[in-house]
Each structure stands twice: as structure tokens, then as C-alpha cells.
Short mmCIF file of C-alpha atoms in Angstrom, two decimals:
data_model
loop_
_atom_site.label_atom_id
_atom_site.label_comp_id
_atom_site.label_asym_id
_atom_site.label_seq_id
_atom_site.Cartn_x
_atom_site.Cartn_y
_atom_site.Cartn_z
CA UNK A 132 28.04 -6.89 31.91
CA UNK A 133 26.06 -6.65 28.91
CA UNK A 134 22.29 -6.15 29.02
CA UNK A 135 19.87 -8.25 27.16
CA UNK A 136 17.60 -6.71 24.89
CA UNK A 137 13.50 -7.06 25.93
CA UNK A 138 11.08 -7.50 23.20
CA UNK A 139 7.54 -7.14 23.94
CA UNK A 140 4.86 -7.48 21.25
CA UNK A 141 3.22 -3.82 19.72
CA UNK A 142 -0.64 -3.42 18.02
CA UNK A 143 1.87 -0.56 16.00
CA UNK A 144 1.67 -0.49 12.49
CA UNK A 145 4.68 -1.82 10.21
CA UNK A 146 6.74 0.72 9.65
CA UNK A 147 7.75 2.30 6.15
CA UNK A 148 11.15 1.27 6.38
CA UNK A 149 10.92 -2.73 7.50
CA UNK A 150 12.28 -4.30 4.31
CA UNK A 151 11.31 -7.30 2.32
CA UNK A 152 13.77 -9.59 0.85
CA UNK A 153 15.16 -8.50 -3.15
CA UNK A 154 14.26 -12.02 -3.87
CA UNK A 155 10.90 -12.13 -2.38
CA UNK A 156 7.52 -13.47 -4.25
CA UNK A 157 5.93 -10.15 -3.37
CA UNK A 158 8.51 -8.20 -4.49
CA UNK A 159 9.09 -9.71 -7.76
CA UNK A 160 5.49 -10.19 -8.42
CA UNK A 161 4.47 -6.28 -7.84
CA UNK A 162 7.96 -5.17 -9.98
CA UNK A 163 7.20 -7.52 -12.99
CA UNK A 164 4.06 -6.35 -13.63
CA UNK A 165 4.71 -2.71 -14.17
CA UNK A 166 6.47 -1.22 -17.83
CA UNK A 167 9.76 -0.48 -18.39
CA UNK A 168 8.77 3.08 -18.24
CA UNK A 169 6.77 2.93 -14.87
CA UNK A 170 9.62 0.69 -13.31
CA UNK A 171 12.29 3.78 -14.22
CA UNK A 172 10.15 6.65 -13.03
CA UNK A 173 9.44 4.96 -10.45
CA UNK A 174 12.99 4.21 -9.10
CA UNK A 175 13.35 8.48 -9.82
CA UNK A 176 10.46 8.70 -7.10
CA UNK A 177 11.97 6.77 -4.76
CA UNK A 178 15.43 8.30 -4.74
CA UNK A 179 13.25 12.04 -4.62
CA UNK A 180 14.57 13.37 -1.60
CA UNK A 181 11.12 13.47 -0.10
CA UNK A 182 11.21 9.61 -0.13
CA UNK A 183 14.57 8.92 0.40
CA UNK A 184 14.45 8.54 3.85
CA UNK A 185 12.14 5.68 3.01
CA UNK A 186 13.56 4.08 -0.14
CA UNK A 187 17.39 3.97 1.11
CA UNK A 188 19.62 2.43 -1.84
CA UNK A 189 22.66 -0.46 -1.26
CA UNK A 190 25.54 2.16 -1.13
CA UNK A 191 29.28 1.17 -1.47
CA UNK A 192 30.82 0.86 2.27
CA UNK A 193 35.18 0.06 2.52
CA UNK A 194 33.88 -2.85 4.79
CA UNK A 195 31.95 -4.73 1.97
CA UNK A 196 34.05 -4.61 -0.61
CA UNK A 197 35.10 -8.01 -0.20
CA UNK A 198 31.46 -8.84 -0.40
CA UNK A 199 30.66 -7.00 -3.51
CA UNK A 200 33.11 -8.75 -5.53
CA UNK A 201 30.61 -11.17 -6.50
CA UNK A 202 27.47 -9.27 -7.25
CA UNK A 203 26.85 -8.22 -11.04
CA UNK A 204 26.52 -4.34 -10.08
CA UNK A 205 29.31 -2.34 -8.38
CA UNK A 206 27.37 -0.76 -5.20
CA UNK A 207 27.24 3.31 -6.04
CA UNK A 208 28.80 5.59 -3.88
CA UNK A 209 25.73 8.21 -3.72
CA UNK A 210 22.11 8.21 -4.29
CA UNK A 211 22.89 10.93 -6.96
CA UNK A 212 25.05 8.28 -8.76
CA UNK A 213 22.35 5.87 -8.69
CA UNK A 214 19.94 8.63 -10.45
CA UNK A 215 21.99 9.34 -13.09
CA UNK A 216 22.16 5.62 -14.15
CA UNK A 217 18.64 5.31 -14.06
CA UNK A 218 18.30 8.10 -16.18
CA UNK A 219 20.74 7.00 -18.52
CA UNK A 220 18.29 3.84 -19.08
CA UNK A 221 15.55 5.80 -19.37
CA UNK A 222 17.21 7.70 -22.38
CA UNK A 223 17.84 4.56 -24.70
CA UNK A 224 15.71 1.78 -25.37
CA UNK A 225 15.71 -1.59 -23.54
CA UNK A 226 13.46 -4.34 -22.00
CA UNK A 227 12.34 -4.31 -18.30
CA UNK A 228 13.89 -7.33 -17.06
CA UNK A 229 17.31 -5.04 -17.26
CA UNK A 230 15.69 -2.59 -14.95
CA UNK A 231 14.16 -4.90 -12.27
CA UNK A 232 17.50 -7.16 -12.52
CA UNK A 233 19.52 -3.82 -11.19
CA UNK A 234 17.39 -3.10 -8.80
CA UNK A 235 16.89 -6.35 -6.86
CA UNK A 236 20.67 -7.92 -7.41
CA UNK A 237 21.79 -3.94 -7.29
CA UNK A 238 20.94 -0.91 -6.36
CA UNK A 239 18.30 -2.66 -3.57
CA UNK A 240 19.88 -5.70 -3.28
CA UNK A 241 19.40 -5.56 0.72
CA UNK A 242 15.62 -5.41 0.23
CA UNK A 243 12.76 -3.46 -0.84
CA UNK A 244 11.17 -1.51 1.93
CA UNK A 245 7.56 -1.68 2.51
CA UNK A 246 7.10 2.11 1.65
CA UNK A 247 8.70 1.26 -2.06
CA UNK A 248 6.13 -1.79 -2.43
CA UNK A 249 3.55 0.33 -1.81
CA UNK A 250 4.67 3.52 -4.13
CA UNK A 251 5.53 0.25 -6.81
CA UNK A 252 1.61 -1.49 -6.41
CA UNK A 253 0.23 2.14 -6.48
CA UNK A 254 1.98 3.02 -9.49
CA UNK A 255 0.08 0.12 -11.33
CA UNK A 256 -3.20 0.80 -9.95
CA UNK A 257 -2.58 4.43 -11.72
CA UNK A 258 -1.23 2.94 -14.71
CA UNK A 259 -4.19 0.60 -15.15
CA UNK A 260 -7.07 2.60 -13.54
CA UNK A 261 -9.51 -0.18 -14.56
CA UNK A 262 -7.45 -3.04 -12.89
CA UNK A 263 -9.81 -2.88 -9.69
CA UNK A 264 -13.79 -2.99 -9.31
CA UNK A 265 -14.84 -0.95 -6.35
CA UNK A 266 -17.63 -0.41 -3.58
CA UNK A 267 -18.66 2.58 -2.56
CA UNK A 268 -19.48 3.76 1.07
CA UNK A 269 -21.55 7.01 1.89
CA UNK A 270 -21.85 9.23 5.06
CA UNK A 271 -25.21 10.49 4.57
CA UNK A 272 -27.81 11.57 7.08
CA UNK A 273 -30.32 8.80 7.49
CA UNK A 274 -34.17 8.93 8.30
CA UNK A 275 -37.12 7.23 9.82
CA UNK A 276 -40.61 7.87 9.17
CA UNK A 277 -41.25 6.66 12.38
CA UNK A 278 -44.08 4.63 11.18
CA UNK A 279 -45.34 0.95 12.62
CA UNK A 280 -45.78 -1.21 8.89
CA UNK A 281 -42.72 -2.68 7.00
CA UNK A 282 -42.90 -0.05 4.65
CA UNK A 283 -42.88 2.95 7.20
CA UNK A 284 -39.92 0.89 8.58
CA UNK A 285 -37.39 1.80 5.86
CA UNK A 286 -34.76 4.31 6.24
CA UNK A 287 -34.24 6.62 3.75
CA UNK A 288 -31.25 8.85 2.64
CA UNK A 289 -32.00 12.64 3.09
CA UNK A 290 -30.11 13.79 -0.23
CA UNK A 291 -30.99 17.44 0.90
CA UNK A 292 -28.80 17.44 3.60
CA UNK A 293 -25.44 15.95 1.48
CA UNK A 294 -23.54 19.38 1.04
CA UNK A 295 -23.66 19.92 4.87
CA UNK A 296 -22.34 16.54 5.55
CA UNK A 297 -19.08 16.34 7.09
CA UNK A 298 -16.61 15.08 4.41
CA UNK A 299 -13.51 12.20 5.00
CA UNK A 300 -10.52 12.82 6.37
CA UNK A 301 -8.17 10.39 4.94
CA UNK A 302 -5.56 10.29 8.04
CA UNK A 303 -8.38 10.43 10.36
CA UNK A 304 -9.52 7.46 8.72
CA UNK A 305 -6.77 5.59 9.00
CA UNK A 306 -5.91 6.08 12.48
CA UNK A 307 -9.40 4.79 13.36
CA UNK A 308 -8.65 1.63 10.94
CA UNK A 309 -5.47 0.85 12.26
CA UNK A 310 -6.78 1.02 15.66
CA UNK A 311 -9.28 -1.57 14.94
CA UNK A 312 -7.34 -3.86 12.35
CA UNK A 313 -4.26 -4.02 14.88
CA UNK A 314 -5.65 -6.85 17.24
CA UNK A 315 -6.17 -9.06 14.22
CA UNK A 316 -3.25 -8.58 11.57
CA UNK A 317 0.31 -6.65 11.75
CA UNK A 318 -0.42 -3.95 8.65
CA UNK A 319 1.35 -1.50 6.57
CA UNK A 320 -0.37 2.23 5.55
CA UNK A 321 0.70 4.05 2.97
CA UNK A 322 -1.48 7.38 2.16
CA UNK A 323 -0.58 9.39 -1.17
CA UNK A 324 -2.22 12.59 -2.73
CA UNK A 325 -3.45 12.18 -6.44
CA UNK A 326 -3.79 15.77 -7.73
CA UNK A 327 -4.66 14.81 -11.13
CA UNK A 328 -8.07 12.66 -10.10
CA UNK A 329 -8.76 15.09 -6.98
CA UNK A 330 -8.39 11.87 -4.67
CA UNK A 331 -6.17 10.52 -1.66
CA UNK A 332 -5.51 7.28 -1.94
CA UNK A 333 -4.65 4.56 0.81
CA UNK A 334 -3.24 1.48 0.31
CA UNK A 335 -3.49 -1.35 3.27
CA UNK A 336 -1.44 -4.02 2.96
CA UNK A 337 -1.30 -7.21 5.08
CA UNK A 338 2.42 -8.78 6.24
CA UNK A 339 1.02 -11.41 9.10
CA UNK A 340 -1.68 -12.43 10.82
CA UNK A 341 -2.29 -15.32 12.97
CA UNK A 342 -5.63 -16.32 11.73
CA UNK A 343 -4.19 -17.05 8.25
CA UNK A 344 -1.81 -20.15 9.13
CA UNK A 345 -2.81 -23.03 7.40
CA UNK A 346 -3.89 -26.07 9.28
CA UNK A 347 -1.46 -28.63 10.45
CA UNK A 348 -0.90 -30.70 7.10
CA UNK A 349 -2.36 -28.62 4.95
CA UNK A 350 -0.91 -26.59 1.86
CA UNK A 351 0.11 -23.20 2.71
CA UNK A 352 -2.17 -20.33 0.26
CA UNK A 353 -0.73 -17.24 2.38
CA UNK A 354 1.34 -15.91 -0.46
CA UNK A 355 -1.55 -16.47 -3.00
CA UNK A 356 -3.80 -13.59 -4.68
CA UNK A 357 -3.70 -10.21 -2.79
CA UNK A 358 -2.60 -9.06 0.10
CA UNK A 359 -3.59 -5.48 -0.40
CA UNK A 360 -6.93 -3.94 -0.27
CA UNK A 361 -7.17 0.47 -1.65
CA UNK A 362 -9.23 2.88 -0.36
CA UNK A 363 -10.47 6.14 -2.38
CA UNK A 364 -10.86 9.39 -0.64
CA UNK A 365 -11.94 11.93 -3.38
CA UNK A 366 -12.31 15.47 -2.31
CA UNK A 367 -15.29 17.20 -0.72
CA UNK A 368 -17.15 14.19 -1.02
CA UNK A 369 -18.65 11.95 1.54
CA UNK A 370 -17.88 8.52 -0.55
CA UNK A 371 -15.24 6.37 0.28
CA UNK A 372 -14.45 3.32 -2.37
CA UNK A 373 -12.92 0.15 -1.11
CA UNK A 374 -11.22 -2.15 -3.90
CA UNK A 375 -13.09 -5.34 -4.42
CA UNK A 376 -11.27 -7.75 -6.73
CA UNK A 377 -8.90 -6.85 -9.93
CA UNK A 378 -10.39 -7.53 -13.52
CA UNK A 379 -6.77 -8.72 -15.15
CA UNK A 380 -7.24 -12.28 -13.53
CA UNK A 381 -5.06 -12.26 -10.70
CA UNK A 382 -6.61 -14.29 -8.14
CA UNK A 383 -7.55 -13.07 -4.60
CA UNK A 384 -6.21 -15.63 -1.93
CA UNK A 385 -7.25 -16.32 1.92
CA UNK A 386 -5.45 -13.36 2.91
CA UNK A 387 -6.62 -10.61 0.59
CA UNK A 388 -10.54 -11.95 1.49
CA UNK A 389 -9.74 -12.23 5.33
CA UNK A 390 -8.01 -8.92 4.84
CA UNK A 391 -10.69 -7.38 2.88
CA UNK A 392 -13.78 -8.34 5.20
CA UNK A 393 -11.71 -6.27 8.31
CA UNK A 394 -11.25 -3.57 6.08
CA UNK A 395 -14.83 -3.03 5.04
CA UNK A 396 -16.13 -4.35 8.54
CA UNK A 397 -14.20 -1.80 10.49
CA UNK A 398 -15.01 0.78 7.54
CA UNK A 399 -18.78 0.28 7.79
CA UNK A 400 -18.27 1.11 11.64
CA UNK A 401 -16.44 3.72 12.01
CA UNK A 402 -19.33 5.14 8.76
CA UNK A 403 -22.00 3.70 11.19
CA UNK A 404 -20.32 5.99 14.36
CA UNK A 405 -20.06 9.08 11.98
CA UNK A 406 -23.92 8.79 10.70
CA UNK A 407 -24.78 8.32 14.44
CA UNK A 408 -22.75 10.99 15.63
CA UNK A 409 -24.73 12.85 12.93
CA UNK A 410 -28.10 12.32 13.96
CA UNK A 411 -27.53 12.72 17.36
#
């Protein structure tokens, strides 16, 4: 007698390897705005064996050949096969729409994983540093002169005290976020190190949430603007920068607002709960 399976809903966040369709908006719209350059060093990255696990190519199995027969790409038998044929392009010259054709109707024709959208949106914020406006949020030791008038009233940053601060903690961080986003939205983290700005970067992207279904009869907007919102850790500093909007005209739908607004909510508390911790 067979058992049936139980599913039972999780506050968990996505995890790296849940895939998105080859053929999805998100997925063509984060590919087709990076270089031909960017889209082949990229592809290297993900088939680096410290992100394979993550970034699993279509490989050649006997039970598909039947299946394969019809695709434009002959499935490779081994990741290192894959690299060498990205390297290849990268040695001659050629347009971009070559690369991104292989990989969605190839190599990753079974779908791009959320860890490689992430590696493939952070890989343009790097390549176009100015892309993003940002606002910046400061643990600092706050105080009160204790006074009874409106002036006396306002709190003032003690800049003495800044170097003893505690500093960020980027996982940290994020395990408090997620723990607060989770109720509201099913998310995806993605945390990288960027040695040559001295920063750790997290990326937050949002796949669902409940309270972004249109209304009945309405036009759908869920898969306009952004859906991601970045957060800048740089070292031994007690900033944190949260993306606002992106200067290159791409618009910032329902989601990416709604999306935002948790973000920098929950980040302004867990800041407030540090600062009080602080004083007391």
C-alpha cells in the first residue's frame, strides 16, 4: 500500500536550488541585460565547483535521448564539457543572443535556479555600480538631553562613541530578516563577499506573496519592475545601504515597493533593537 505524501506549509526561505522556468520573464529579463562578456564569465562561475552544487547543468542521460532529438544543443556529458564550450566562445568574437540562446534552450534548458538568478542580477549591479540609488542606515549610540522644551527634546548622535559601536554581521542580519519577512512573502537570500569594494552584499528577492494578487478583474502588475531589493554591508562599519530605485529606467512595480517597505521596515527594527540594546 503506497503512502501519500503530506505537505504542510513552511515560513522557510526558498531554497538555492528551486528552479525557474528557461523561458521565464525573469529569467530572460535579468540574462538580456548583461554583456556578452559578463553572460560568459558568468556561466564559468556557475559551473566553479564551489557553485556547482547550486547551478546544476542539463546533462546527457541514455533515457532522454529520444527527447533531445529535437532541441538545437546536444545535452553534454560533463560539466567539464560544458566549460570548455563556454570558453571556446569566450575566445572568438560573437553577439550575446548566441550565449543566452545556449543556455536557456541548452545547457539550462530545465531551468535556471534561483541561486544563478541571483549570481546573474548581482553580476549587473557590479557591472553598473551606478544602476541603483541607495539609503543608508546607521547603528549609532543615541542621546537625550533630558530637557522639557522642543529643542531639549531632540536626540542627537554621539559621533564619539562610533569606533566602539558594534559593527553588522551580514548573516546575522539576515537570519533576523528572514525571520520577520517570512509571515508576509516566500523569499530567496543570496549573501556574496566583494573583496574588491570591502563589502558583503545581500540580495533579497521576492517569488510570492499573498498580498500582491491583483483584485478580482483587475490586470495582473506582479511581474512588473523589481522584485529584488540589495543590501550593503561594508566592513567595520556600522552603515547598512538598502537599494532604493535603479537610475537606467526600469520601472519598480507593486512587488518591488511592497517588497521594499518590509525590507526597510524590518531593517529599521532590528537597527532600533540593536541601538536599544546599546543604551541599555
Amino acid at each position: 500500500m503506497s503512502r501519500k505524501t503530506l505537505t504542510v506549509p513552511t515560513n522557510a526561505a526558498l531554497p538555492h536550488i528551486q528552479r525557474l522556468p528557461a523561458d521565464s520573464p525573469d529569467v530572460a529579463k535579468t540574462l538580456s541585460r548583461l554583456s556578452r562578456q559578463s553572460l560568459l564569465e558568468l556561466v564559468l562561475e556557475w559551473l566553479d565547483k564551489k557553485n556547482r552544487a547550486f547551478c546544476k547543468p542539463y546533462l546527457m542521460r541514455a533515457s532522454d535521448e529520444d527527447e533531445d532529438e529535437e532541441s538545437p544543443y546536444t545535452p553534454a556529458a560533463s560539466e567539464e564539457e560544458i566549460v570548455e564550450a563556454y570558453k571556446e566562445l569566450k575566445g572568438r568574437k560573437g553577439g550575446k543572443r548566441e550565449v543566452a540562446d545556449r543556455i536557456v534552450e541548452g545547457d539550462w534548458r530545465h531551468g535556471i535556479t534561483m541561486y544563478q538568478l541571483a549570481m546573474a542580477e548581482t553580476r549587473y549591479l557590479l557591472d553598473h555600480p551606478n544602476s541603483l540609488r541607495w539609503n543608508a542606515l546607521q547603528l549609532s549610540k543615541v542621546t537625550g538631553s533630558g530637557g522639557s522644551s522642543a529643542e531639549d527634546n531632540i536626540e542627537v548622535i554621539d559621533e564619539s562613541t562610533a569606533t566602539s559601536l558594534p559593527r553588522f554581521n551580514a548573516t546575522t542580519f539576515v537570519l533576523n530578516l528572514q525571520k520577520e519577512v517570512a509571515p508576509v512573502t516566500k523569499a530567496h537570500y543570496y549573501i556574496t563577499r566583494v573583496k574588491a569594494f570591502g563589502i558583503s552584499l545581500l540580495r533579497v528577492h521576492i517569488h510570492d506573496s499573498p498580498y500582491n494578487q491583483p483584485l478580482p478583474g483587475a490586470a495582473s502588475t506582479a511581474s512588473e519592475g523589481s522584485k529584488s531589493v540589495f543590501l550593503v554591508f561594508p566592513d567595520d562599519s556600522p552603515y547598512v545601504y538598502v537599494s532604493l530605485a535603479t537610475n537606467l529606467g526600469q520601472t519598480v512595480g507593486m512587488e518591488g515597493r511592497s517588497l521594499r517597505k518590509v525590507v526597510v521596515d524590518v531593517s529599521y527594527l532590528i537597527i532600533y533593537i540593536c541601538n536599544t540594546l546599546i543604551h541599555g
